[in-house]
């Protein structure tokens, strides 16, 4: 039976459906067409088969891709866009020789952002988030996870998550808010991190749950921040409260955060710049996605995460921007794809799967995002190139031409 359509994209030179089982299968169809109904993909295949599979009526909008590449929109599964002010002062200090961890230990870093975010009105938070979401859209990102974590008190954390949910209703992208009250130990709890964890579990998590403003929680497990024991305790309690869990793990030091993630059944363990060989094997045997953020390594001049080792071990690897005001002020998924290829040992195909399909898995959206197959959301990018390998090859200058979210054109150059 033929499927009904309200949008048909034809003359696609290369369609990357991402339909496949392996971490490198981009589901390439040459000379393709894509049919959409009510914001969902209803058919994707060779142009010659369009008429025999789809009803193309006078109601159907027909768009030509002019022989270009079409991919799913990127799924940026790790960002921190809810902040009161940027930190270019610290960037300049680092450029002059200061170290990121030293700046943080001296009250800069996350705690600098916390001061500014506590003072920020809803409209400042909205403006910052919307500004960067618009840049992300122009870079082909159609799904964005957005963490709180620069408030670290009940009032500011709830305000940030509420703003994220409000913005989610106004932007074309799909937004996935995450509660990251455990991003740092706030000043009021210095020297008492366990009490802060208690406070989050007893007072903040329940309010977040009750208001339905975040599906995931996240914690920064790192030397000088939260220990693996504290992270385990927080994630276990959060899971009992009905949250899905994520963790910033093994970023600067190998503290064993990856093992905490696997034991907690986390959706993802993120960063992993310093992951041990043992934990590479552990995460590879688990359902936890290894989310790599190579922009942070670039921005902080740290060694890149061991992408090739994780891929060879059989891990499900996602890549994301980590967009935030301190350690990676980068909203560009095309740049992250280039870094994965040029610095972390990914093939072009692996990097593209990691930026779409695997990002969706890290957000529990594997049934609707990251692929252009029947039943999935019609979130796609028309690129100004005819060979998909140009996407990471064209370093720092994305060839995004048109972006659709749920079947609607939402951006064009
Ligand atoms: O993911 N690693 C912890 N948190 C952020 C950095 C936040 C900041 O410096 O403001 C990250 O890189
Ligand atoms: Fe982060």
Coordinates of C-alpha atoms and ligand atoms in Angstrom, one line a residue:
X1 CA 0.0 0.0 0.0
X2 CA 1.2 3.5 -0.9
X3 CA 1.9 5.9 2.0
X4 CA 0.4 9.4 2.1
X5 CA 2.7 12.4 2.2
X6 CA 2.7 16.1 2.9
X7 CA 6.3 16.8 2.1
X8 CA 8.6 15.1 -0.4
X9 CA 12.3 15.9 -0.6
X10 CA 13.6 14.7 -4.0
X11 CA 16.9 15.0 -6.0
X12 CA 18.9 14.0 -3.0
X13 CA 22.4 13.1 -4.2
X14 CA 23.3 11.1 -1.0
X15 CA 20.8 10.4 1.7
X16 CA 22.3 9.2 5.0
X17 CA 19.4 7.4 6.6
X18 CA 21.7 6.0 9.4
X19 CA 19.7 2.8 9.0
X20 CA 22.0 0.0 10.2
X21 CA 23.2 -2.1 13.0
X22 CA 26.9 -1.2 13.3
X23 CA 28.4 1.9 14.7
X24 CA 29.7 2.8 11.2
X25 CA 26.6 2.1 9.0
X26 CA 25.4 5.4 7.6
X27 CA 22.6 3.7 5.5
X28 CA 23.7 5.6 2.4
X29 CA 21.2 5.8 -0.5
X30 CA 22.3 7.6 -3.7
X31 CA 19.8 9.4 -5.9
X32 CA 17.3 9.3 -3.1
X33 CA 14.0 10.8 -2.0
X34 CA 12.5 11.2 1.4
X35 CA 8.8 11.4 2.2
X36 CA 7.2 13.0 5.2
X37 CA 3.8 13.0 6.8
X38 CA 2.8 14.9 9.9
X39 CA 6.4 15.6 10.8
X40 CA 7.5 12.0 10.5
X41 CA 9.5 10.1 7.9
X42 CA 7.1 7.7 6.1
X43 CA 9.4 6.5 3.4
X44 CA 13.1 6.9 2.3
X45 CA 14.5 5.2 -0.8
X46 CA 15.8 5.5 -4.3
X47 CA 14.1 8.3 -6.3
X48 CA 12.9 5.8 -9.0
X49 CA 10.8 4.0 -6.3
X50 CA 9.1 7.1 -5.0
X51 CA 5.9 7.0 -7.1
X52 CA 5.4 3.3 -6.5
X53 CA 5.6 3.7 -2.7
X54 CA 4.1 7.1 -2.0
X55 CA 1.0 9.1 -2.8
X56 CA 2.3 12.4 -4.1
X57 CA -0.9 14.5 -4.4
X58 CA -1.5 18.2 -5.1
X59 CA -1.4 18.6 -1.3
X60 CA 2.2 17.4 -1.2
X61 CA 4.9 20.0 -1.0
X62 CA 7.8 19.0 -3.2
X63 CA 11.2 20.3 -2.4
X64 CA 14.4 19.6 -4.5
X65 CA 17.6 19.0 -2.7
X66 CA 19.4 19.8 -6.0
X67 CA 21.7 16.8 -5.8
X68 CA 23.0 17.6 -2.3
X69 CA 23.7 15.5 0.8
X70 CA 20.9 15.1 3.3
X71 CA 21.6 13.8 6.8
X72 CA 19.6 13.5 10.1
X73 CA 20.0 16.6 12.2
X74 CA 22.7 16.3 14.9
X75 CA 21.8 15.2 18.4
X76 CA 23.9 17.2 20.8
X77 CA 23.5 15.0 23.9
X78 CA 25.7 17.1 26.3
X79 CA 25.4 20.9 26.7
X80 CA 25.3 23.4 29.6
X81 CA 23.5 26.5 28.1
X82 CA 21.8 27.8 31.2
X83 CA 24.2 30.4 32.6
X84 CA 24.1 34.0 33.6
X85 CA 27.3 35.2 31.9
X86 CA 30.2 34.1 29.8
X87 CA 33.8 33.7 31.1
X88 CA 36.1 35.1 28.4
X89 CA 38.2 36.6 31.3
X90 CA 39.2 33.1 32.4
X91 CA 39.8 32.1 28.8
X92 CA 42.3 34.9 28.5
X93 CA 43.9 33.9 31.9
X94 CA 44.4 30.4 30.5
X95 CA 45.8 31.7 27.3
X96 CA 48.4 33.6 29.5
X97 CA 49.4 30.4 31.3
X98 CA 46.8 29.7 34.1
X99 CA 45.5 26.2 34.5
X100 CA 41.7 25.4 34.3
X101 CA 41.7 23.4 37.6
X102 CA 43.8 26.1 39.3
X103 CA 41.3 28.8 38.3
X104 CA 38.5 26.6 39.5
X105 CA 40.2 26.0 42.9
X106 CA 40.6 29.8 43.3
X107 CA 36.8 30.3 43.1
X108 CA 36.7 30.8 39.4
X109 CA 35.3 28.1 37.0
X110 CA 31.9 26.7 37.7
X111 CA 31.6 28.7 41.0
X112 CA 32.2 31.9 39.0
X113 CA 29.3 31.0 36.8
X114 CA 27.2 30.1 39.9
X115 CA 27.6 33.6 41.3
X116 CA 26.5 35.2 38.0
X117 CA 23.7 32.7 37.4
X118 CA 22.1 33.2 40.8
X119 CA 21.9 36.9 40.0
X120 CA 20.5 36.3 36.5
X121 CA 16.9 37.0 35.7
X122 CA 14.8 34.6 33.7
X123 CA 15.1 36.9 30.7
X124 CA 18.9 36.8 30.8
X125 CA 18.9 33.0 31.0
X126 CA 16.3 32.8 28.2
X127 CA 18.3 35.1 26.0
X128 CA 21.6 33.2 26.5
X129 CA 20.0 29.8 25.9
X130 CA 18.0 31.0 22.8
X131 CA 21.0 32.7 21.3
X132 CA 23.1 29.6 21.4
X133 CA 20.3 27.3 20.3
X134 CA 19.9 29.5 17.2
X135 CA 23.6 29.1 16.5
X136 CA 23.3 25.3 17.1
X137 CA 20.5 25.2 14.6
X138 CA 22.5 26.9 11.9
X139 CA 25.1 24.2 12.6
X140 CA 22.6 21.5 11.9
X141 CA 21.7 20.5 15.5
X142 CA 18.0 19.5 15.8
X143 CA 18.0 17.9 19.3
X144 CA 19.8 19.4 22.3
X145 CA 20.3 18.1 25.8
X146 CA 20.5 21.1 28.2
X147 CA 21.9 20.8 31.7
X148 CA 21.2 23.1 34.7
X149 CA 24.0 23.2 37.2
X150 CA 25.1 26.8 37.6
X151 CA 22.6 27.5 40.3
X152 CA 23.4 24.9 43.0
X153 CA 20.5 26.1 45.2
X154 CA 16.9 25.1 44.9
X155 CA 15.6 28.4 43.6
X156 CA 18.2 29.0 40.9
X157 CA 18.2 25.3 39.7
X158 CA 14.4 25.3 39.4
X159 CA 14.5 28.6 37.6
X160 CA 17.0 27.3 35.1
X161 CA 15.1 24.1 34.4
X162 CA 11.8 26.0 34.2
X163 CA 13.4 28.4 31.6
X164 CA 14.7 25.4 29.7
X165 CA 11.2 23.9 29.5
X166 CA 9.7 27.2 28.5
X167 CA 12.3 27.7 25.8
X168 CA 11.7 24.1 24.6
X169 CA 8.2 25.2 23.7
X170 CA 9.4 28.1 21.6
X171 CA 12.3 26.8 19.6
X172 CA 12.1 24.4 16.7
X173 CA 14.6 21.9 18.2
X174 CA 13.8 19.1 20.6
X175 CA 15.2 20.0 24.0
X176 CA 16.0 17.5 26.7
X177 CA 16.6 19.2 30.1
X178 CA 18.8 17.5 32.6
X179 CA 19.1 18.4 36.3
X180 CA 22.7 18.9 37.3
X181 CA 22.5 20.3 40.8
X182 CA 25.5 18.1 41.5
X183 CA 27.8 20.0 39.2
X184 CA 30.0 21.4 42.1
X185 CA 29.8 21.8 45.9
X186 CA 28.4 25.3 46.4
X187 CA 30.0 27.7 48.9
X188 CA 27.3 27.1 51.6
X189 CA 28.4 23.5 51.7
X190 CA 32.1 23.8 51.3
X191 CA 33.8 21.0 53.3
X192 CA 30.5 19.2 53.5
X193 CA 29.9 17.6 50.1
X194 CA 27.9 14.7 51.7
X195 CA 25.5 17.1 53.2
X196 CA 25.0 18.8 49.8
X197 CA 24.2 15.4 48.3
X198 CA 21.7 14.8 51.1
X199 CA 20.2 18.2 50.4
X200 CA 19.9 17.4 46.7
X201 CA 18.3 14.0 47.3
X202 CA 15.9 15.2 50.0
X203 CA 15.0 18.6 48.8
X204 CA 15.8 19.4 45.3
X205 CA 15.4 16.2 43.3
X206 CA 11.8 15.8 44.6
X207 CA 10.8 19.3 43.5
X208 CA 12.4 18.7 40.0
X209 CA 10.4 15.4 39.8
X210 CA 7.2 16.9 41.0
X211 CA 7.4 19.7 38.4
X212 CA 8.4 17.3 35.6
X213 CA 11.1 19.6 34.4
X214 CA 13.9 17.1 33.9
X215 CA 14.1 13.4 33.0
X216 CA 17.8 12.9 33.7
X217 CA 20.1 13.9 36.5
X218 CA 23.9 14.2 36.1
X219 CA 26.8 14.5 38.6
X220 CA 30.4 15.7 38.2
X221 CA 32.6 12.8 39.6
X222 CA 36.1 14.3 39.8
X223 CA 39.0 14.8 42.1
X224 CA 38.0 17.8 44.3
X225 CA 34.4 17.7 43.4
X226 CA 32.3 14.5 44.1
X227 CA 33.9 11.1 44.9
X228 CA 32.8 7.9 43.2
X229 CA 31.1 6.9 46.5
X230 CA 29.1 10.2 46.6
X231 CA 28.3 9.8 42.9
X232 CA 27.1 6.2 43.4
X233 CA 24.9 7.3 46.3
X234 CA 23.4 10.2 44.4
X235 CA 22.7 8.3 41.2
X236 CA 21.2 5.3 43.1
X237 CA 18.9 7.6 45.1
X238 CA 18.0 9.5 41.9
X239 CA 17.2 6.3 40.1
X240 CA 14.9 5.3 43.0
X241 CA 13.2 8.7 42.6
X242 CA 12.4 7.8 39.0
X243 CA 15.2 9.7 37.2
X244 CA 17.4 8.3 34.4
X245 CA 21.1 9.1 35.2
X246 CA 24.2 10.4 33.6
X247 CA 27.7 11.2 34.9
X248 CA 30.6 13.4 34.1
X249 CA 33.3 10.8 34.5
X250 CA 37.1 10.4 34.3
X251 CA 37.5 13.8 32.8
X252 CA 40.8 15.2 34.4
X253 CA 41.7 12.2 36.5
X254 CA 40.9 8.5 36.4
X255 CA 38.7 8.4 39.5
X256 CA 36.7 5.4 38.3
X257 CA 33.6 7.4 37.4
X258 CA 33.0 5.1 34.4
X259 CA 32.6 2.1 36.7
X260 CA 30.1 4.1 38.8
X261 CA 28.2 4.8 35.6
X262 CA 28.1 1.2 34.5
X263 CA 27.0 0.0 38.0
X264 CA 24.3 2.6 38.2
X265 CA 23.0 1.6 34.7
X266 CA 23.6 5.2 33.5
X267 CA 22.4 6.2 30.1
X268 CA 25.9 7.7 29.5
X269 CA 29.3 8.3 31.0
X270 CA 30.6 11.6 29.6
X271 CA 34.1 13.1 28.9
X272 CA 36.4 10.0 29.6
X273 CA 39.6 11.9 28.7
X274 CA 41.4 9.9 31.5
X275 CA 39.5 6.6 31.3
X276 CA 41.5 3.5 32.2
X277 CA 42.0 0.5 29.9
X278 CA 40.0 -1.6 32.3
X279 CA 37.1 0.8 32.3
X280 CA 37.2 1.0 28.5
X281 CA 36.5 -2.8 28.5
X282 CA 33.8 -2.4 31.2
X283 CA 31.8 0.3 29.4
X284 CA 32.1 -1.6 26.1
X285 CA 30.4 -4.6 27.7
X286 CA 27.6 -2.4 29.1
X287 CA 24.6 -0.6 27.8
X288 CA 26.0 2.8 29.0
X289 CA 26.9 5.1 26.1
X290 CA 30.5 6.5 26.1
X291 CA 29.9 10.2 25.3
X292 CA 33.1 11.9 24.1
X293 CA 33.5 15.7 24.1
X294 CA 36.6 16.4 22.1
X295 CA 35.9 20.1 21.9
X296 CA 36.7 20.3 25.7
X297 CA 40.1 18.7 25.1
X298 CA 40.8 21.2 22.3
X299 CA 39.6 24.2 24.4
X300 CA 41.5 23.1 27.6
X301 CA 44.6 21.8 25.7
X302 CA 44.2 18.3 27.2
X303 CA 44.8 14.9 25.6
X304 CA 41.9 13.8 23.4
X305 CA 39.6 11.0 24.6
X306 CA 40.5 7.5 23.4
X307 CA 37.9 7.2 20.7
X308 CA 39.5 4.5 18.7
X309 CA 40.1 2.3 21.7
X310 CA 36.5 2.6 22.8
X311 CA 35.2 1.9 19.3
X312 CA 37.5 -1.1 18.9
X313 CA 36.4 -2.4 22.3
X314 CA 32.8 -2.3 21.0
X315 CA 31.5 0.6 23.1
X316 CA 28.5 2.6 21.8
X317 CA 30.2 6.0 21.4
X318 CA 28.4 9.3 21.1
X319 CA 30.0 12.7 20.5
X320 CA 28.7 16.0 21.7
X321 CA 29.8 19.7 22.1
X322 CA 29.8 20.1 26.0
X323 CA 28.8 23.7 25.1
X324 CA 29.4 25.7 28.3
X325 CA 30.9 29.1 29.3
X326 CA 34.1 27.6 30.9
X327 CA 35.6 24.5 29.4
X328 CA 34.2 24.5 25.9
X329 CA 32.4 27.5 24.4
X330 CA 31.6 25.8 21.2
X331 CA 28.1 25.2 19.7
X332 CA 29.3 23.5 16.5
X333 CA 28.6 19.8 16.0
X334 CA 30.3 19.8 12.6
X335 CA 33.5 20.9 14.3
X336 CA 33.1 18.1 16.9
X337 CA 32.7 15.6 14.0
X338 CA 35.9 16.9 12.5
X339 CA 37.7 16.6 15.8
X340 CA 36.5 13.1 16.3
X341 CA 37.9 12.2 12.9
X342 CA 41.1 14.2 13.0
X343 CA 42.1 13.7 16.7
X344 CA 40.2 10.7 18.1
X345 CA 40.6 8.0 15.5
X346 CA 37.0 7.8 14.2
X347 CA 36.3 7.1 10.6
X348 CA 34.0 9.7 8.9
X349 CA 31.1 7.2 9.1
X350 CA 31.7 6.4 12.8
X351 CA 31.8 10.1 13.6
X352 CA 28.5 10.8 11.8
X353 CA 26.8 7.8 13.5
X354 CA 28.1 9.0 16.9
X355 CA 26.8 12.5 16.3
X356 CA 23.3 11.3 15.4
X357 CA 22.2 7.7 16.3
X358 CA 24.4 7.3 19.3
X359 CA 23.6 10.8 20.7
X360 CA 19.9 9.8 20.5
X361 CA 20.6 6.5 22.4
X362 CA 22.4 8.6 25.2
X363 CA 19.1 10.6 25.5
X364 CA 16.7 7.6 25.4
X365 CA 15.4 8.9 22.0
X366 CA 16.6 5.9 19.9
X367 CA 13.1 5.3 18.6
X368 CA 12.5 8.8 17.2
X369 CA 15.8 10.7 16.6
X370 CA 19.1 10.4 14.8
X371 CA 17.9 8.3 11.8
X372 CA 15.8 9.1 8.7
X373 CA 13.7 5.9 8.6
X374 CA 10.0 5.3 8.7
X375 CA 8.4 6.5 11.9
X376 CA 11.3 8.7 13.0
X377 CA 11.0 12.5 13.3
X378 CA 11.7 14.3 10.1
X379 CA 14.6 16.3 11.5
X380 CA 17.1 16.7 8.7
X381 CA 19.8 18.9 7.2
X382 CA 20.3 19.7 3.5
X383 CA 24.1 20.3 3.1
X384 CA 25.8 22.5 0.5
X385 CA 27.9 19.6 -0.7
X386 CA 27.6 16.5 -2.8
X387 CA 29.8 14.1 -0.9
X388 CA 29.0 13.5 2.8
X389 CA 32.8 13.2 3.6
X390 CA 32.9 17.0 3.0
X391 CA 31.1 17.5 6.4
X392 CA 34.1 16.9 8.6
X393 CA 36.6 17.7 5.8
X394 CA 35.5 21.3 5.7
X395 CA 37.0 22.2 9.1
X396 CA 35.3 25.0 11.0
X397 CA 33.0 26.1 8.3
X398 CA 29.8 24.1 8.2
X399 CA 28.1 23.7 4.8
X400 CA 24.6 23.6 6.4
X401 CA 22.1 25.0 3.9
X402 CA 18.6 24.1 5.1
X403 CA 17.4 22.6 8.3
X404 CA 14.0 20.9 8.9
X405 CA 12.6 20.0 12.3
X406 CA 9.6 17.6 12.4
X407 CA 8.9 18.2 8.7
X408 CA 9.1 22.0 8.9
X409 CA 11.7 24.2 7.4
X410 CA 13.2 26.1 10.3
X411 CA 16.5 27.4 9.0
X412 CA 18.1 28.3 5.6
X413 CA 21.1 30.3 4.6
Ligands
LIG1 O1 31.3 19.5 31.3 N1 33.2 19.2 33.8 C1 32.4 19.8 34.4 N2 31.5 20.7 33.9 C2 31.6 21.4 32.7 C3 32.5 22.6 32.8 C4 31.8 23.7 33.3 C5 32.5 25.0 33.5 O2 33.8 25.2 33.4 O3 31.7 25.9 33.6 C6 32.1 20.4 31.6 O4 33.2 20.5 31.0
LIG2 FE1 29.7 18.9 30.8

